[in-house]
Short mmCIF file of C-alpha atoms and ligand atoms in Angstrom, two decimals:
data_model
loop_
_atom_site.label_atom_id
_atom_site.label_comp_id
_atom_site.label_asym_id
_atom_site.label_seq_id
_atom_site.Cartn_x
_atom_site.Cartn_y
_atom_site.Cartn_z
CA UNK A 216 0.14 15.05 50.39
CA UNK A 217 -2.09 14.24 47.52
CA UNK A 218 -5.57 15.14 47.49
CA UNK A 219 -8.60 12.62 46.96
CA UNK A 220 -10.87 13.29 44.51
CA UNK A 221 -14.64 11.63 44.15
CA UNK A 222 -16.59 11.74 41.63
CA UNK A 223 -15.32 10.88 38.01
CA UNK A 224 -17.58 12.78 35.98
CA UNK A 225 -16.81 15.89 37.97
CA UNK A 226 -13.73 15.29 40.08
CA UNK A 227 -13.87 17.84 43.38
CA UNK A 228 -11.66 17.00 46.42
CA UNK A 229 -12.51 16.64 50.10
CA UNK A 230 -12.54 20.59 50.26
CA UNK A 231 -14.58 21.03 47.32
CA UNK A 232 -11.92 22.23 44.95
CA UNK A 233 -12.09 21.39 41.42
CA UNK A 234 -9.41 19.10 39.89
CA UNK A 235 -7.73 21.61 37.55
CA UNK A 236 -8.14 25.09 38.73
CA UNK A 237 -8.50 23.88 42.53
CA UNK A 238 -10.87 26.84 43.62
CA UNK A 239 -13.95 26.10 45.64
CA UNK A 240 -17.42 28.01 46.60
CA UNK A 241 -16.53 31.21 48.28
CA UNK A 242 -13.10 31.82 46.74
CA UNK A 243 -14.12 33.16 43.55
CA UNK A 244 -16.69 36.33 42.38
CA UNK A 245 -19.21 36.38 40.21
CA UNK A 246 -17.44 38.75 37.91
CA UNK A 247 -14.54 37.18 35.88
CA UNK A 248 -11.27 38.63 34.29
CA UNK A 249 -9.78 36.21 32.67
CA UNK A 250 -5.86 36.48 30.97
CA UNK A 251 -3.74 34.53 29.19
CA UNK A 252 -0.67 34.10 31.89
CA UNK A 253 0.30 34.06 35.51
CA UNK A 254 2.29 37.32 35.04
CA UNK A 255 -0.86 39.53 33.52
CA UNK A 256 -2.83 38.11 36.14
CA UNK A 257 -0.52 39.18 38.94
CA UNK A 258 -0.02 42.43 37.36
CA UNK A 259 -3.71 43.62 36.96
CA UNK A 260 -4.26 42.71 40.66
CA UNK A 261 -2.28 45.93 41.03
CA UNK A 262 -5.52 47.38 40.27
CA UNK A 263 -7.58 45.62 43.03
CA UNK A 264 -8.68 47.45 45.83
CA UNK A 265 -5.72 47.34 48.83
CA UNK A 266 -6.49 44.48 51.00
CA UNK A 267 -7.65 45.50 54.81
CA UNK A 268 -4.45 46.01 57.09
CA UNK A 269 -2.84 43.06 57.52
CA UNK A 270 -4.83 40.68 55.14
CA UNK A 271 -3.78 39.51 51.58
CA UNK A 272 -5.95 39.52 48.39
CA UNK A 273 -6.97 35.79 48.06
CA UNK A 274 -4.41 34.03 45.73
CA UNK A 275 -4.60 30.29 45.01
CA UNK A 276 -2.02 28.48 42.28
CA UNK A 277 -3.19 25.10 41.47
CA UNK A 278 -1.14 22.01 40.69
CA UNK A 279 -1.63 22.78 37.19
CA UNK A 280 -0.15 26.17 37.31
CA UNK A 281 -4.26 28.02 37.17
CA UNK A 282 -3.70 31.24 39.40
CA UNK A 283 -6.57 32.63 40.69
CA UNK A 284 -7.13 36.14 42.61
CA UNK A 285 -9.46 37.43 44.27
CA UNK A 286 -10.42 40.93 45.44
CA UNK A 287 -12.24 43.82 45.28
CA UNK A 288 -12.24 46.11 42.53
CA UNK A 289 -13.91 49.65 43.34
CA UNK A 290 -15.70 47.76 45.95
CA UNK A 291 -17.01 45.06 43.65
CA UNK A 292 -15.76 41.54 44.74
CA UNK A 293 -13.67 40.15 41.03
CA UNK A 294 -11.27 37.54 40.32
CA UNK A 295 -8.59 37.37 37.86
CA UNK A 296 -7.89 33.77 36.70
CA UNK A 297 -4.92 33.02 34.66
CA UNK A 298 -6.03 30.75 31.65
CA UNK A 299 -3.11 29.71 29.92
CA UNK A 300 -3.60 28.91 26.11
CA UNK A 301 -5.54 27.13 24.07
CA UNK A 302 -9.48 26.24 23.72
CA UNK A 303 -8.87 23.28 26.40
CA UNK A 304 -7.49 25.68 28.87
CA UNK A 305 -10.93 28.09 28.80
CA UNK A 306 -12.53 25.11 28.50
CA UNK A 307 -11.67 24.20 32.24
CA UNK A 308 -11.66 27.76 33.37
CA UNK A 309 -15.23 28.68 32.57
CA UNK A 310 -16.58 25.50 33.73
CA UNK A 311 -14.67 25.14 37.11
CA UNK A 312 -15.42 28.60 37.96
CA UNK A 313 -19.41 28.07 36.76
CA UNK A 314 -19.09 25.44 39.17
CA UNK A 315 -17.95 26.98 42.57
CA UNK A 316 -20.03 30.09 42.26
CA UNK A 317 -23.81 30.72 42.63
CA UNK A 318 -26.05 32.85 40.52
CA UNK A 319 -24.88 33.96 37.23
CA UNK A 320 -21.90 35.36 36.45
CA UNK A 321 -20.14 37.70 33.71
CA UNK A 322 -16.55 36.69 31.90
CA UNK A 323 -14.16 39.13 30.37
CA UNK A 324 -11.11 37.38 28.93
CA UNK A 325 -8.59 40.18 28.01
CA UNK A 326 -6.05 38.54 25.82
CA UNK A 327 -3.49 39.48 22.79
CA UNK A 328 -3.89 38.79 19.66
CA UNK A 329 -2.68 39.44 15.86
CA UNK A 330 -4.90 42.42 14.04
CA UNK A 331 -5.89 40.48 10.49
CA UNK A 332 -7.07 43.44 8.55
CA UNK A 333 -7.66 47.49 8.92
CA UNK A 334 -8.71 49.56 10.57
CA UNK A 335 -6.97 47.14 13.44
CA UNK A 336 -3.38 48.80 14.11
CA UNK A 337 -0.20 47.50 16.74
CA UNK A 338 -1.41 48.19 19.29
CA UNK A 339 -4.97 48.98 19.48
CA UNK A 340 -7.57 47.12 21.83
CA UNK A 341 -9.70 44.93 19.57
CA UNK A 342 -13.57 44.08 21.32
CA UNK A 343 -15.24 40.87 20.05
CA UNK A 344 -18.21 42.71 20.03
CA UNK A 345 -19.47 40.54 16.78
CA UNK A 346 -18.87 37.09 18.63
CA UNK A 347 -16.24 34.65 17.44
CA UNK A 348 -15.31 32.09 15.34
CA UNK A 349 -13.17 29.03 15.40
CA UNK A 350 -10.82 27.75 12.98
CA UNK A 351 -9.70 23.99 13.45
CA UNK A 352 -7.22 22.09 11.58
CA UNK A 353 -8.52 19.18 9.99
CA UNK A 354 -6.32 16.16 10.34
CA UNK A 355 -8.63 14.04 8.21
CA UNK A 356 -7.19 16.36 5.15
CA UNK A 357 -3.78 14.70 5.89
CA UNK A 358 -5.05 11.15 6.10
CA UNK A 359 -6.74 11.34 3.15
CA UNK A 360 -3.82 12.46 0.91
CA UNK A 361 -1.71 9.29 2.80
CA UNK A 362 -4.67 7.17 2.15
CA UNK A 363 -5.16 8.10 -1.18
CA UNK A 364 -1.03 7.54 -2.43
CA UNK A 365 -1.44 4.64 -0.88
CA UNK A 366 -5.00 3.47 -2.08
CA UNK A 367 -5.54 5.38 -4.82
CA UNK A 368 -8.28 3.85 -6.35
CA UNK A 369 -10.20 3.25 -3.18
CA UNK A 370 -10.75 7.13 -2.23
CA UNK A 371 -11.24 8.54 -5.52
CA UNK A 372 -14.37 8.80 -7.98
CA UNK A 373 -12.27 8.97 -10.99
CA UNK A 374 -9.82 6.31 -9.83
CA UNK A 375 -7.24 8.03 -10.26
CA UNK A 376 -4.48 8.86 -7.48
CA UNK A 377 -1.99 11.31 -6.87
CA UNK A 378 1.38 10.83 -7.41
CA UNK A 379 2.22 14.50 -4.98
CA UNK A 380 -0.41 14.05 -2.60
CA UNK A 381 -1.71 17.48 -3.61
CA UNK A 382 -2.95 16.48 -7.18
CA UNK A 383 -5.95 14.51 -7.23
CA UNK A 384 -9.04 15.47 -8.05
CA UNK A 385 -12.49 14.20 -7.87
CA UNK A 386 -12.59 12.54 -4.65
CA UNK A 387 -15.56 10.64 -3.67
CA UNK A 388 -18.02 11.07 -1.08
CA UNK A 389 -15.18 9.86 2.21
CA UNK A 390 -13.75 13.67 1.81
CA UNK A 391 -17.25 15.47 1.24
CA UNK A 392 -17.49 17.38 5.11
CA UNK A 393 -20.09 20.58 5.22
CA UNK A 394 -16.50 22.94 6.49
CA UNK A 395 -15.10 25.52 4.58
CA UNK A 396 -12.14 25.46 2.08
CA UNK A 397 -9.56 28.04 1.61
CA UNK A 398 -7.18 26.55 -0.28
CA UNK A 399 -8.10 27.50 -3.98
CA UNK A 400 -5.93 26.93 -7.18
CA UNK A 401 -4.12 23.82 -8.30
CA UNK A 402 -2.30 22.97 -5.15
CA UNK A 403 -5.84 22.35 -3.36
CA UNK A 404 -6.98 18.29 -3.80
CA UNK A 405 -11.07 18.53 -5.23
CA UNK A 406 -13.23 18.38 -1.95
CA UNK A 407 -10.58 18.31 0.95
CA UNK A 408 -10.42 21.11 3.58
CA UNK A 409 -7.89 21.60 5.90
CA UNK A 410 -9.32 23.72 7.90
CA UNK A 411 -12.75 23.76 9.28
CA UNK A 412 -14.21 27.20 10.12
CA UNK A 413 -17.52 27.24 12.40
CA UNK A 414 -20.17 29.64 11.95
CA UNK A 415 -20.05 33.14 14.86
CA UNK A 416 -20.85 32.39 18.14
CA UNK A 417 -22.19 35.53 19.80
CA UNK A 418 -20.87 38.22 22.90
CA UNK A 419 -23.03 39.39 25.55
CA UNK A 420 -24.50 42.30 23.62
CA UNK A 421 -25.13 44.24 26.50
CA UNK A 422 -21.73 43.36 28.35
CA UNK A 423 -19.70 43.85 25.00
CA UNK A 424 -21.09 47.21 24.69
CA UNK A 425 -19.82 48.56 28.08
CA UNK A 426 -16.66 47.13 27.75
CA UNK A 427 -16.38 49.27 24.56
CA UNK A 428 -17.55 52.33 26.25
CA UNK A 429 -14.85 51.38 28.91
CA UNK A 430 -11.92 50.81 26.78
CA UNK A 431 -12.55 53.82 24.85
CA UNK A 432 -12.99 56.10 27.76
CA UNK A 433 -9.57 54.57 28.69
CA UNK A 434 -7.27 54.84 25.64
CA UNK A 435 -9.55 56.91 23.42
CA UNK A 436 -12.11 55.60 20.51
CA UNK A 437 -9.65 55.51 18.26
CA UNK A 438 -7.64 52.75 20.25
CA UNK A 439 -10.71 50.47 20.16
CA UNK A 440 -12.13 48.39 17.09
CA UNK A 441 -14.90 46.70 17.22
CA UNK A 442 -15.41 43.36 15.06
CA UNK A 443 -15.58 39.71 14.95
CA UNK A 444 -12.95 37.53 16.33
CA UNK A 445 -11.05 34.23 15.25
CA UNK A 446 -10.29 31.46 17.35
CA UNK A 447 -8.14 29.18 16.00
CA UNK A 448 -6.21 25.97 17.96
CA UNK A 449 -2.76 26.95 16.89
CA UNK A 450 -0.59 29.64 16.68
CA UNK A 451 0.62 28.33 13.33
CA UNK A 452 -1.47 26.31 11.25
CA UNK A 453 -4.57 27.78 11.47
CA UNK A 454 -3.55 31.18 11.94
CA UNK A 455 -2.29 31.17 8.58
CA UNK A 456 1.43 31.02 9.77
CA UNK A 457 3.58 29.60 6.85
CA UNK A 458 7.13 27.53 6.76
CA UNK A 459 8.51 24.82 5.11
CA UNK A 460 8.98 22.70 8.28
CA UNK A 461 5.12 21.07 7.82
CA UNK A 462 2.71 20.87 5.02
CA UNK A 463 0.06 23.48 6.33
CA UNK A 464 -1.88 23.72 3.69
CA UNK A 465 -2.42 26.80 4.96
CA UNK A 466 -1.57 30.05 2.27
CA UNK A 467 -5.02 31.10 1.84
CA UNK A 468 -6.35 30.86 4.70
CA UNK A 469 -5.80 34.39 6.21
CA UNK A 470 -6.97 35.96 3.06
CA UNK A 471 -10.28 33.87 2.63
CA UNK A 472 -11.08 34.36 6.76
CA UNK A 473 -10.62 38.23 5.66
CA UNK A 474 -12.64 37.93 2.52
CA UNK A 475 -15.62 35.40 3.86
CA UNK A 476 -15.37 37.66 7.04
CA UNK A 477 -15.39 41.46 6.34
CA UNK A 478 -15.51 42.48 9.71
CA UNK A 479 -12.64 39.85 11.32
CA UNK A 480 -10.22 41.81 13.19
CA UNK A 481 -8.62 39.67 15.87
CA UNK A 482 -6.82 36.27 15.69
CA UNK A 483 -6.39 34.31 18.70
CA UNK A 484 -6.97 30.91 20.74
CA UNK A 485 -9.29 31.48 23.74
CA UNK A 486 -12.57 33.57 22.65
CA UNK A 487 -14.74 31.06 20.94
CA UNK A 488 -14.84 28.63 23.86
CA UNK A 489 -15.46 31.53 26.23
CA UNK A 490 -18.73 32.37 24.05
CA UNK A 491 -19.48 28.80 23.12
CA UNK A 492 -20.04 27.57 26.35
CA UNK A 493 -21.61 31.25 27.53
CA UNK A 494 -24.31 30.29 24.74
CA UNK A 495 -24.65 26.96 26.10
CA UNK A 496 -24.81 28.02 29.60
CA UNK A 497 -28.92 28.09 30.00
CA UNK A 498 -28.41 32.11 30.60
CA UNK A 499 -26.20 31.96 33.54
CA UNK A 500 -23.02 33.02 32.21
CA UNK A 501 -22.55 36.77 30.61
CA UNK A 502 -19.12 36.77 28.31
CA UNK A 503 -16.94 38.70 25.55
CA UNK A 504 -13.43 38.99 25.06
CA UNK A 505 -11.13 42.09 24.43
CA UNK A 506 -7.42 41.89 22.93
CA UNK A 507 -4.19 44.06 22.60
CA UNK A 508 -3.67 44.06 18.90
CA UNK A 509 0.27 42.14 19.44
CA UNK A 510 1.16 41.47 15.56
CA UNK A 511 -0.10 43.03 12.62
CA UNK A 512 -0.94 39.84 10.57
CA UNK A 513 -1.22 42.33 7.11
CA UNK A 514 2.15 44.13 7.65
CA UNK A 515 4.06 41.39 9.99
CA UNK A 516 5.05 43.93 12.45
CA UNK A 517 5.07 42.61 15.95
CA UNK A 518 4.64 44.91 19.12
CA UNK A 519 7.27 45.76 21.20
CA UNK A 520 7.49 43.84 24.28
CA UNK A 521 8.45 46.98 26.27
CA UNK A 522 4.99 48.55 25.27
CA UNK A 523 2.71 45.90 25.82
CA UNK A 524 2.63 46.44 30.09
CA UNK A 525 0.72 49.34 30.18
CA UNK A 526 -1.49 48.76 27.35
CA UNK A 527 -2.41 45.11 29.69
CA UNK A 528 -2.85 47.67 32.30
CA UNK A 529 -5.10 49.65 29.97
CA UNK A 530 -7.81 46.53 29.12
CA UNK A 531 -7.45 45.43 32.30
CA UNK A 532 -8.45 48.76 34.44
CA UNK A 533 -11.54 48.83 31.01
CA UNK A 534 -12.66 45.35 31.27
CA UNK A 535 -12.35 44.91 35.60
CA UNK A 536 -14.59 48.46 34.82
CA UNK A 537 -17.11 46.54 32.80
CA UNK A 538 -17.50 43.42 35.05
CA UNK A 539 -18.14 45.97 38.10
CA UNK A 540 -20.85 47.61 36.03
CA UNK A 541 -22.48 44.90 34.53
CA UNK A 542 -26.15 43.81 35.98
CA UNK A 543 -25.81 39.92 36.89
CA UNK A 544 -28.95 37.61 38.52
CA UNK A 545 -28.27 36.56 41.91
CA UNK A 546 -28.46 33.27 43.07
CA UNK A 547 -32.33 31.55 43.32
CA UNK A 548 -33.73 30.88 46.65
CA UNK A 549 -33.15 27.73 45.41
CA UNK A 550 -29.95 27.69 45.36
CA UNK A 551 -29.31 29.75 48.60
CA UNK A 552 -31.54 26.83 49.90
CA UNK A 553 -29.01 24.17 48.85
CA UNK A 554 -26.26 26.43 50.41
CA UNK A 555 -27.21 26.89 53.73
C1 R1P B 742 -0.44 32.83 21.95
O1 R1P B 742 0.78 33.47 22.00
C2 R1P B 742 -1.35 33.22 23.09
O2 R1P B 742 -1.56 34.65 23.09
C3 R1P B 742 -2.94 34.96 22.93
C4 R1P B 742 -3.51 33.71 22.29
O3 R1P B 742 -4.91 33.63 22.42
C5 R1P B 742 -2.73 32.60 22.94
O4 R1P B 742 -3.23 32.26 24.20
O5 R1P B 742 -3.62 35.31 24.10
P1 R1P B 742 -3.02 35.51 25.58
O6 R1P B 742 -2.01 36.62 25.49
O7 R1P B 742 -4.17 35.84 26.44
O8 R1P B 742 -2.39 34.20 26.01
N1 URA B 743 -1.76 35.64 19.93
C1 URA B 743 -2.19 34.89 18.90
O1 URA B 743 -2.84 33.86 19.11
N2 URA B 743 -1.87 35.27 17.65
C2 URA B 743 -1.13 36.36 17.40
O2 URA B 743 -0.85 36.63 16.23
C3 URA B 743 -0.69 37.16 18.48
C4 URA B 743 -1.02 36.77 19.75
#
């Protein structure tokens, strides 16, 4: 049977449950870890507390494929919510599950990632500890260069067009946007940039720094590497992944994210929405992000799969550590109030 939903601006069903991750009050804890699949989420509930004899930990999979677990972890109720991929995905994760719980609550996404520069190794667990940014591909850049072979008078200052697409130069004030350009040298058309890069969004200073402490007491200091973090909304483009299948425009981009961004160490999808909307959340969300170095992005070695179990298992027992110790607000009188 399908469920009803009211409410278009913030669809819940007759129970409560939100539209994508289908969780409702009293089925999720305060404190957070979120992964990447269903798999690491079912295997880090290996580290939840065993469930009283003859109960189950609570485990809900919602039409859209968002598992969520919940336990106890040392005696501290957690959930582990699979997230999926992608900024979107987050998106709905940390504002469904701001939604069915009261007082504030602490995030810890524990993901995988590609290392961009050293001292990040295969491997290693990389903290966020200096926030995140995001790196969007611009489709504008690629509907200018169409516009402009086909118009090629109307978009440039200089009236003249390009014959390649790539070639013009002097482009008028359509293509002047305040992102950031890493496409240098003759191939790169005067004032277009494919990708857009934001400015860092901050971690939960206080939250990032025990998960370090965590992680290191775990796999050893050397394991963990602090730094700033790199969202980007593919895998490919803006990662800085290169083929001849699409026009990218995309081979300087890892190097000028390394050289605008000393301290970058981690490239993934899922951080900078995490600690976008943690900013935005008027104080009542606590977040950072932790990753399993998967692919060394300098050398192009990849991890192997067999290996990357028990270093999940690793960041997960750290990070389900941090969200126990963590200090979070309770819920206002206010809000107890509306509950009862
Ligand atoms: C890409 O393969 C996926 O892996 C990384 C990226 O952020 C993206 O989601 O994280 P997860 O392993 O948590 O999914
Ligand atoms: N996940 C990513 O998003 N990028 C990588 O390079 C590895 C894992």
């Amino acid at each position: 049977h399908k469920p009803l939903y009211k409410d278009a601006n913030f669809p819940t069903d007759a129970e409560g449950r939100t539209y994508h991750l289908g969780t409702r009050e009293g089925e999720v804890a305060p404190r957070i870890l979120s992964v990447g699949s269903v798999a690491r989420a079912q295997l880090l509930s290996s580290l939840l507390d065993p469930p009283a004899p003859g109960k189950q930990h609570f485990q809900r999979i919602s039409s859209r494929g968002f598992l969520t677990i919940t336990g106890r972890f040392e005696g501290a109720p957690v959930s582990i919510v699979s997230t999926h991929m992608g900024m979107p995905n987050m998106d709905f994760v940390v504002r469904e599950n701001r939604a069915v719980v009261r007082g504030q609550i602490a995030i810890v996404r524990l993901g995988t990632c590609g290392a961009v520069q050293r001292p990040a190794k295969l491997g290693d667990l990389l903290v966020a500890s200096h926030g995140s940014i995001a790196v969007r591909r611009d489709p504008d850049y690629w509907s200018m260069l169409e516009m402009d072979e086909h118009q090629p008078s109307a978009l440039t200052a200089n009236g003249s067009g390009s014959s390649n697409g790539h070639a013009a130069n002097g482009h008028a004030a359509a293509v002047a946007q305040p992102n950031l350009c890493f496409v240098e040298g003759p191939s790169a058309p005067a004032g277009r940039r494919p990708y857009a890069v934001s400015l860092p969004v901050r971690s939960d200073p206080g939250l990032a720094s025990i998960l370090v402490e965590e992680a290191a007491a775990v796999v050893g200091p050397g394991r963990v590497v602090q730094g700033l973090n790199a969202s980007a909304d593919s895998f490919y483009s803006s990662q800085g992944r290169t083929g001849s299948l699409f026009d990218d425009g995309n081979e300087g981009l890892l190097g000028g994210l390394a050289a605008q961004h000393p301290d970058l160490v981690s490239l993934e999808m899922e951080t900078f929405q995490l600690l976008d909307l943690a900013r935005c959340s008027r104080g009542s969300i606590r977040a950072t992000g932790m990753c399993v170095a998967l692919a060394e992005r300098y050398s192009n070695d990849f991890l192997e799969y067999s290996k990357l179990e028990a270093l999940e298992i690793a960041g997960g027992t750290a990070a389900l550590r941090a969200l126990k110790r963590v200090p979070l607000v309770g819920p206002s009188a206010e809000e107890l109030s509306e509950a009862a």
